[in-house]
Each structure stands twice: as structure tokens, then as C-alpha cells.
Short mmCIF file of C-alpha atoms in Angstrom, two decimals:
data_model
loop_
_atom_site.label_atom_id
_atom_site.label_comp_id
_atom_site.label_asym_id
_atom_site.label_seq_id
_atom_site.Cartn_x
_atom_site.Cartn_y
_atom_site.Cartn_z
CA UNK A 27 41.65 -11.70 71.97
CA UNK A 28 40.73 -13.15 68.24
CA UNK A 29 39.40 -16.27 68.45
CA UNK A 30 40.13 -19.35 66.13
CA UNK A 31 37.71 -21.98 65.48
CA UNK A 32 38.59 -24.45 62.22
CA UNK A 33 35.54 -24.39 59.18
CA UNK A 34 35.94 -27.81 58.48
CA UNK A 35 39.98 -28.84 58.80
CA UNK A 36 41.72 -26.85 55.68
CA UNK A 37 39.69 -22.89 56.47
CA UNK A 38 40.37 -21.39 59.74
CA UNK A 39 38.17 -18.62 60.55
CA UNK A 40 39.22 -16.02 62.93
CA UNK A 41 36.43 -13.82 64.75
CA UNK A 42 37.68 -10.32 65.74
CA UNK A 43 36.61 -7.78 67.66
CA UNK A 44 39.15 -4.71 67.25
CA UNK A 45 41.78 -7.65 67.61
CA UNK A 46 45.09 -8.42 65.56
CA UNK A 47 46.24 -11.19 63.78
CA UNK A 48 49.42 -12.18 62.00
CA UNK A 49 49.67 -14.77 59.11
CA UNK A 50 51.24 -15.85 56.11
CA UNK A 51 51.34 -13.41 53.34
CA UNK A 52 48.31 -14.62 51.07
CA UNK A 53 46.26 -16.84 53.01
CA UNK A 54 43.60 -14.68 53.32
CA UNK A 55 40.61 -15.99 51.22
CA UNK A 56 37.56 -14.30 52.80
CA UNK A 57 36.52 -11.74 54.67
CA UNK A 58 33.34 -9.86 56.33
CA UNK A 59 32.85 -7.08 58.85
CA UNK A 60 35.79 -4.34 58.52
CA UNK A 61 39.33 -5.41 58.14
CA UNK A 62 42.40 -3.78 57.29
CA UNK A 63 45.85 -5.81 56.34
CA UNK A 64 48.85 -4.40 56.69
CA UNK A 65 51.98 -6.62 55.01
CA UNK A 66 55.09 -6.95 56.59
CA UNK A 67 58.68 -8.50 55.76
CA UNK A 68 61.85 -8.87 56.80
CA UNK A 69 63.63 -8.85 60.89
CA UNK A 70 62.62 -7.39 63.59
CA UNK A 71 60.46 -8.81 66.82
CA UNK A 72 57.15 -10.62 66.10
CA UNK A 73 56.03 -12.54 62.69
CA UNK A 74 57.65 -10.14 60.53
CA UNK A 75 61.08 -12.11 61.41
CA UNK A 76 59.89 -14.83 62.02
CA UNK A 77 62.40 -16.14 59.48
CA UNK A 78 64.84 -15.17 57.37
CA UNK A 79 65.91 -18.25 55.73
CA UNK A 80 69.80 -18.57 56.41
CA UNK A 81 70.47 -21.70 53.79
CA UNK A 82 68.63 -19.77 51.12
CA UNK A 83 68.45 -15.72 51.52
CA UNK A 84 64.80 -16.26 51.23
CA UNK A 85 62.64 -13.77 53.32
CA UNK A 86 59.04 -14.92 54.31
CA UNK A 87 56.21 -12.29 54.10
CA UNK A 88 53.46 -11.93 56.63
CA UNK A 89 50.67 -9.95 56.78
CA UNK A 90 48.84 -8.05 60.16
CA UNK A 91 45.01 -8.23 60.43
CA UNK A 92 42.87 -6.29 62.27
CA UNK A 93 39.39 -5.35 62.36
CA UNK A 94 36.02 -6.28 63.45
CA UNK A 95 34.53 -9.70 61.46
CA UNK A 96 35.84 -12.98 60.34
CA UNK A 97 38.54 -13.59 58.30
CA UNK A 98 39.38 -16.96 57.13
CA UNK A 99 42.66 -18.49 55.98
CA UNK A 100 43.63 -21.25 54.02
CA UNK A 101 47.09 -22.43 52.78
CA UNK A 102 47.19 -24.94 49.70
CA UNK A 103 44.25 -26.85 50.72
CA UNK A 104 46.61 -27.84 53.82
CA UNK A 105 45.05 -29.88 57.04
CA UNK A 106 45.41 -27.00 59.67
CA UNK A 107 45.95 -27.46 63.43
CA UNK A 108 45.35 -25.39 66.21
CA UNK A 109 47.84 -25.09 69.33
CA UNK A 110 46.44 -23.15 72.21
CA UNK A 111 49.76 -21.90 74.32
CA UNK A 112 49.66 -20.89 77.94
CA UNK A 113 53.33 -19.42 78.41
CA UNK A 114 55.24 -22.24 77.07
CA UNK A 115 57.06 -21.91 73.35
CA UNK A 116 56.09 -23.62 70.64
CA UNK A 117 58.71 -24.83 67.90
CA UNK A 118 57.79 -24.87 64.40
CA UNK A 119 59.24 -25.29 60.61
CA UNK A 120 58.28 -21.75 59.49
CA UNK A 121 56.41 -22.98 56.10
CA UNK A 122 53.73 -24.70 58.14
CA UNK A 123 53.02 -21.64 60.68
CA UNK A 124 50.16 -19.84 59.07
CA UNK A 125 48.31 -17.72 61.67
CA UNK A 126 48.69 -16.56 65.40
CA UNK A 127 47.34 -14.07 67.66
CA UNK A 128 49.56 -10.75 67.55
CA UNK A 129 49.95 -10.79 71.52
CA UNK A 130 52.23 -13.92 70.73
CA UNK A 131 56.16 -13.22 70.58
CA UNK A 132 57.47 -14.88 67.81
CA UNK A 133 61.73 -15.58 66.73
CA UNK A 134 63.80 -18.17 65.27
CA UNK A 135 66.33 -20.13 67.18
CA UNK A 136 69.58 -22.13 65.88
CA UNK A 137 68.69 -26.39 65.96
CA UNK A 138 72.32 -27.64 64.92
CA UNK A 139 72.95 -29.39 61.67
CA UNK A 140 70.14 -31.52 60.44
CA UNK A 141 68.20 -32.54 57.38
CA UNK A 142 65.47 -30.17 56.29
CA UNK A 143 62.31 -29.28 54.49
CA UNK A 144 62.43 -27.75 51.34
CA UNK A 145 64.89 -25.09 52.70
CA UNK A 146 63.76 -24.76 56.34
CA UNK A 147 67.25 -25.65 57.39
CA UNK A 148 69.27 -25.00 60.70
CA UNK A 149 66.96 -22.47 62.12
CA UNK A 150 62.92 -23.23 63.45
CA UNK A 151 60.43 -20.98 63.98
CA UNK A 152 59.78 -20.10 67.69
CA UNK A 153 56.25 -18.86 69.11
CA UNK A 154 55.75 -18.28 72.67
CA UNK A 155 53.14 -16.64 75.43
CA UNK A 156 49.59 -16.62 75.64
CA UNK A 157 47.19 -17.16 72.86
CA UNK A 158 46.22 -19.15 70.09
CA UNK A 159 48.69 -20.36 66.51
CA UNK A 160 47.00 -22.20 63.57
CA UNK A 161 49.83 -24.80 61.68
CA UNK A 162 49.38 -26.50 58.71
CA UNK A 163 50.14 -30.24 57.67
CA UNK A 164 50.18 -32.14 54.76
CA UNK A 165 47.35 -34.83 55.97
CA UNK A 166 45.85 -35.04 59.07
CA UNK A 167 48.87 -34.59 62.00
CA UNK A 168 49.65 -36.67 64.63
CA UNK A 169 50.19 -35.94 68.20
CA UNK A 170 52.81 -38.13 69.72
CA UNK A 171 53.77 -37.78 73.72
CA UNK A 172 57.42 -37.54 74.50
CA UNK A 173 58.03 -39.18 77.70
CA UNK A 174 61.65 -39.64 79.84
CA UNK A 175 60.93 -43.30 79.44
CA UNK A 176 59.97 -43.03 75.83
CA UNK A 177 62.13 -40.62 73.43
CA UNK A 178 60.98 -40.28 70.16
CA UNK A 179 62.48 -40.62 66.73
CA UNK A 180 61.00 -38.75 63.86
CA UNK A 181 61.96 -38.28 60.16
CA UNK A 182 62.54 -34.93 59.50
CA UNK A 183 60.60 -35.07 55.85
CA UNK A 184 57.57 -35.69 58.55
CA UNK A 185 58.44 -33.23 61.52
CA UNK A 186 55.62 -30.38 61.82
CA UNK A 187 56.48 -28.60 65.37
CA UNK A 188 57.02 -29.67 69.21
CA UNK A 189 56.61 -27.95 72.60
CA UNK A 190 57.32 -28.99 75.73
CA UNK A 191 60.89 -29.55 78.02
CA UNK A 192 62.53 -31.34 74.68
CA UNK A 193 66.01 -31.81 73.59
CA UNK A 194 66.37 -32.46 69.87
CA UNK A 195 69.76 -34.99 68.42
CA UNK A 196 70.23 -35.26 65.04
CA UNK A 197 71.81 -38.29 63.87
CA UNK A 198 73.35 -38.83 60.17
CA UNK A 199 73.86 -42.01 58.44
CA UNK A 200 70.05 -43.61 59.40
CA UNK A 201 66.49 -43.04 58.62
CA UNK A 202 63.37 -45.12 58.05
CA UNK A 203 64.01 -46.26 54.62
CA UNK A 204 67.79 -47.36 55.29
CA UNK A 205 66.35 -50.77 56.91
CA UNK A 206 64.13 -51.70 54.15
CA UNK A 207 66.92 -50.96 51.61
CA UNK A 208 65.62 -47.74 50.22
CA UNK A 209 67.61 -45.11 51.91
CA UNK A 210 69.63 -42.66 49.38
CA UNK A 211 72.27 -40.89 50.37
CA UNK A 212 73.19 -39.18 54.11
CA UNK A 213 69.88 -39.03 55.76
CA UNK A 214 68.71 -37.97 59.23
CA UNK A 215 66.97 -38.50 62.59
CA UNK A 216 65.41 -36.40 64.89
CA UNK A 217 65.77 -37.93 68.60
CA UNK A 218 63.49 -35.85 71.05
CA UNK A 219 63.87 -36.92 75.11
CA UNK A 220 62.64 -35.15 77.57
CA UNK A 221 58.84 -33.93 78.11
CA UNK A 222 56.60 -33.01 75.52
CA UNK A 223 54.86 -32.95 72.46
CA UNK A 224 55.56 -33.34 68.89
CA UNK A 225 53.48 -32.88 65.75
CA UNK A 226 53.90 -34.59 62.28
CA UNK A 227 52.42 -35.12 59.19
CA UNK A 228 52.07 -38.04 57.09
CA UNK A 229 53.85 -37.10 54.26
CA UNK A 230 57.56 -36.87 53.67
CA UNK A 231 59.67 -33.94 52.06
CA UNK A 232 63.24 -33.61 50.68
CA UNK A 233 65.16 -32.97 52.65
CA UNK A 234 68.50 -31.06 52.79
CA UNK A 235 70.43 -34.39 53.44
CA UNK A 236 68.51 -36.74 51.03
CA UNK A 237 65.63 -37.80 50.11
CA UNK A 238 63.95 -39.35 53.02
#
């Protein structure tokens, strides 16, 4: 299995031994050793469908590695994270997914009606099995533990990815800025309860319900 180790915390390099990789389409900003890429787009099982964007028609290309070396991957100067999965599914916006190990199984599920990203709308991202998946933030993420005492509310400008036994609510009418007089618009929150994890970044996108 490729292994992932970060070169600082924007340049993940990935060390391969005959193994496969899938990532976003262009990432790729070094090489050595022997590598072959192979691009890939549209449905199907595995990275290549990992989404096709229902709110705007957009399609996003990924590309299979696979050779013996490193290759290393970068995405817009982006913080990356790595999430090390041991059967359990991992939900993520599909703009910050940017590399995981082929043997992971990878789909988009529905999330209900909600504000979101930059186009990443009523669908997520879904990776799940046994291996390693590198996502990217805008800043260093945070970690926050979802408890059954303790839900969570997020703004969805800052949501990254979760895993764990979570349910997600999305409630209209309320976000962060609405209390100090800035909100704009219908905005959103994301209520998680249950058991878990959740990532976010400390910066905040438009979002499909307002600026948040």
C-alpha cells in the first residue's frame, strides 16, 4: 500500500512501490522513480465519480498513479490533512479531497438541502475502507469531537469533512454572523449529534444560501 507522509503541511509525498493512487486532476508537481498517470472523468465506481456536480453540470477530473517512486501533490498552496480510515467512511466536500489510496471505495451521497461551497451543493463526497486520503483546507483545520452530550454546530462556509456515527440538520434562517448583525440573506447551520469527528477550516466561503 502507498504510503503518505506530509513535506512540510501544503506537499504530500506519496512513496510507491508498484502501488496506485488517485487524486485531483493536476496536483501532481513532482515526481522520481517510474510513474505512469492515467486521467480519468466522469461516473462510475471509485474517484472517477466521485462527483458529478448536480447544482452545476460540472464534472471533476482525477487522475490514477502508479509506479515505483515518490510523487508529491500540492493543491493551491492549500494546508493538507491526512485521515487514516480503518473501515469506517469518511464524508467530504469534493473540492478539498485531493489524494487517496486506490484500494479505497469512493461515491457521493445525497445531504438534504443546505448552504454550500462554491457549488459543492446537496451531494458530499464519500470515501470508505482501508487506507489512507489526503484533504485540503484553507488554514490549518481543526478537529472537533462530536459527542451525544455535545452536538456540534458548524458554518457551512467552514465545513471540511466528518466521519464517525453522525447525523447532519440543516437549519435556515441562522448563522454566526446573524447575532452580531452581519448576517445577509437566508443562511445556514450544520447541526452534527451523534459520535464523531468533524474537520474545518478557518476560512469561510459563499455559500449557496448567502454569504456566510
Amino acid at each position: 500500500m502507498a504510503q503518505f507522509r506530509l513535506q512540510g503541511s501544503k506537499v504530500l509525498a506519496v512513496d510507491m512501490t508498484g502501488d496506485a493512487v488517485k487524486a485531483k486532476n493536476g496536483a501532481m508537481v513532482a515526481y522520481d522513480g517510474q510513474m505512469s498517470f492515467k486521467k480519468m472523468t466522469g461516473g462510475g465506481e471509485g474517484l472517477r465519480g466521485m462527483v458529478t456536480r448536480r447544482l452545476t453540470g460540472e464534472q471533476m477530473a482525477v487522475m490514477e498513479v502508479k509506479g515505483h517512486g515518490t510523487c508529491f501533490f500540492a493543491d493551491r498552496a492549500s494546508e493538507i490533512n491526512l485521515v487514516q480510515l480503518q473501515g469506517e467512511k469518511l464524508y467530504v466536500e469534493a473540492s478539498n479531497l485531493l489524494c487517496t489510496d486506490a484500494a479505497l471505495r469512493t461515491g457521493t451521497t445525497f445531504t438534504g438541502l443546505r448552504g454550500a461551497s462554491q457549488g459543492n451543493g446537496l451531494f458530499t463526497t464519500t470515501v470508505e475502507g482501508n487506507g489512507q486520503a489526503a484533504i485540503t483546507s484553507d488554514g490549518p483545520a481543526v478537529v472537533l469531537r462530536v459527542t451525544k452530550q455535545y452536538p456540534l454546530h458548524v458554518d457551512p462556509g467552514a465545513y471540511i469533512a466528518h466521519t464517525g456515527g453522525l447525523k447532519q440538520h440543516f437549519q435556515s434562517g441562522v448563522n454566526f454572523r446573524t447575532f452580531i448583525g452581519e448576517g445577509s440573506g437566508e443562511a445556514f447551520q450544520i447541526r452534527f449529534e451523534g459520535e464523531g469527528l468533524v474537520y474545518v477550516q478557518p476560512s469561510e466561503r459563499n455559500t449557496v444560501g448567502g454569504e456566510i
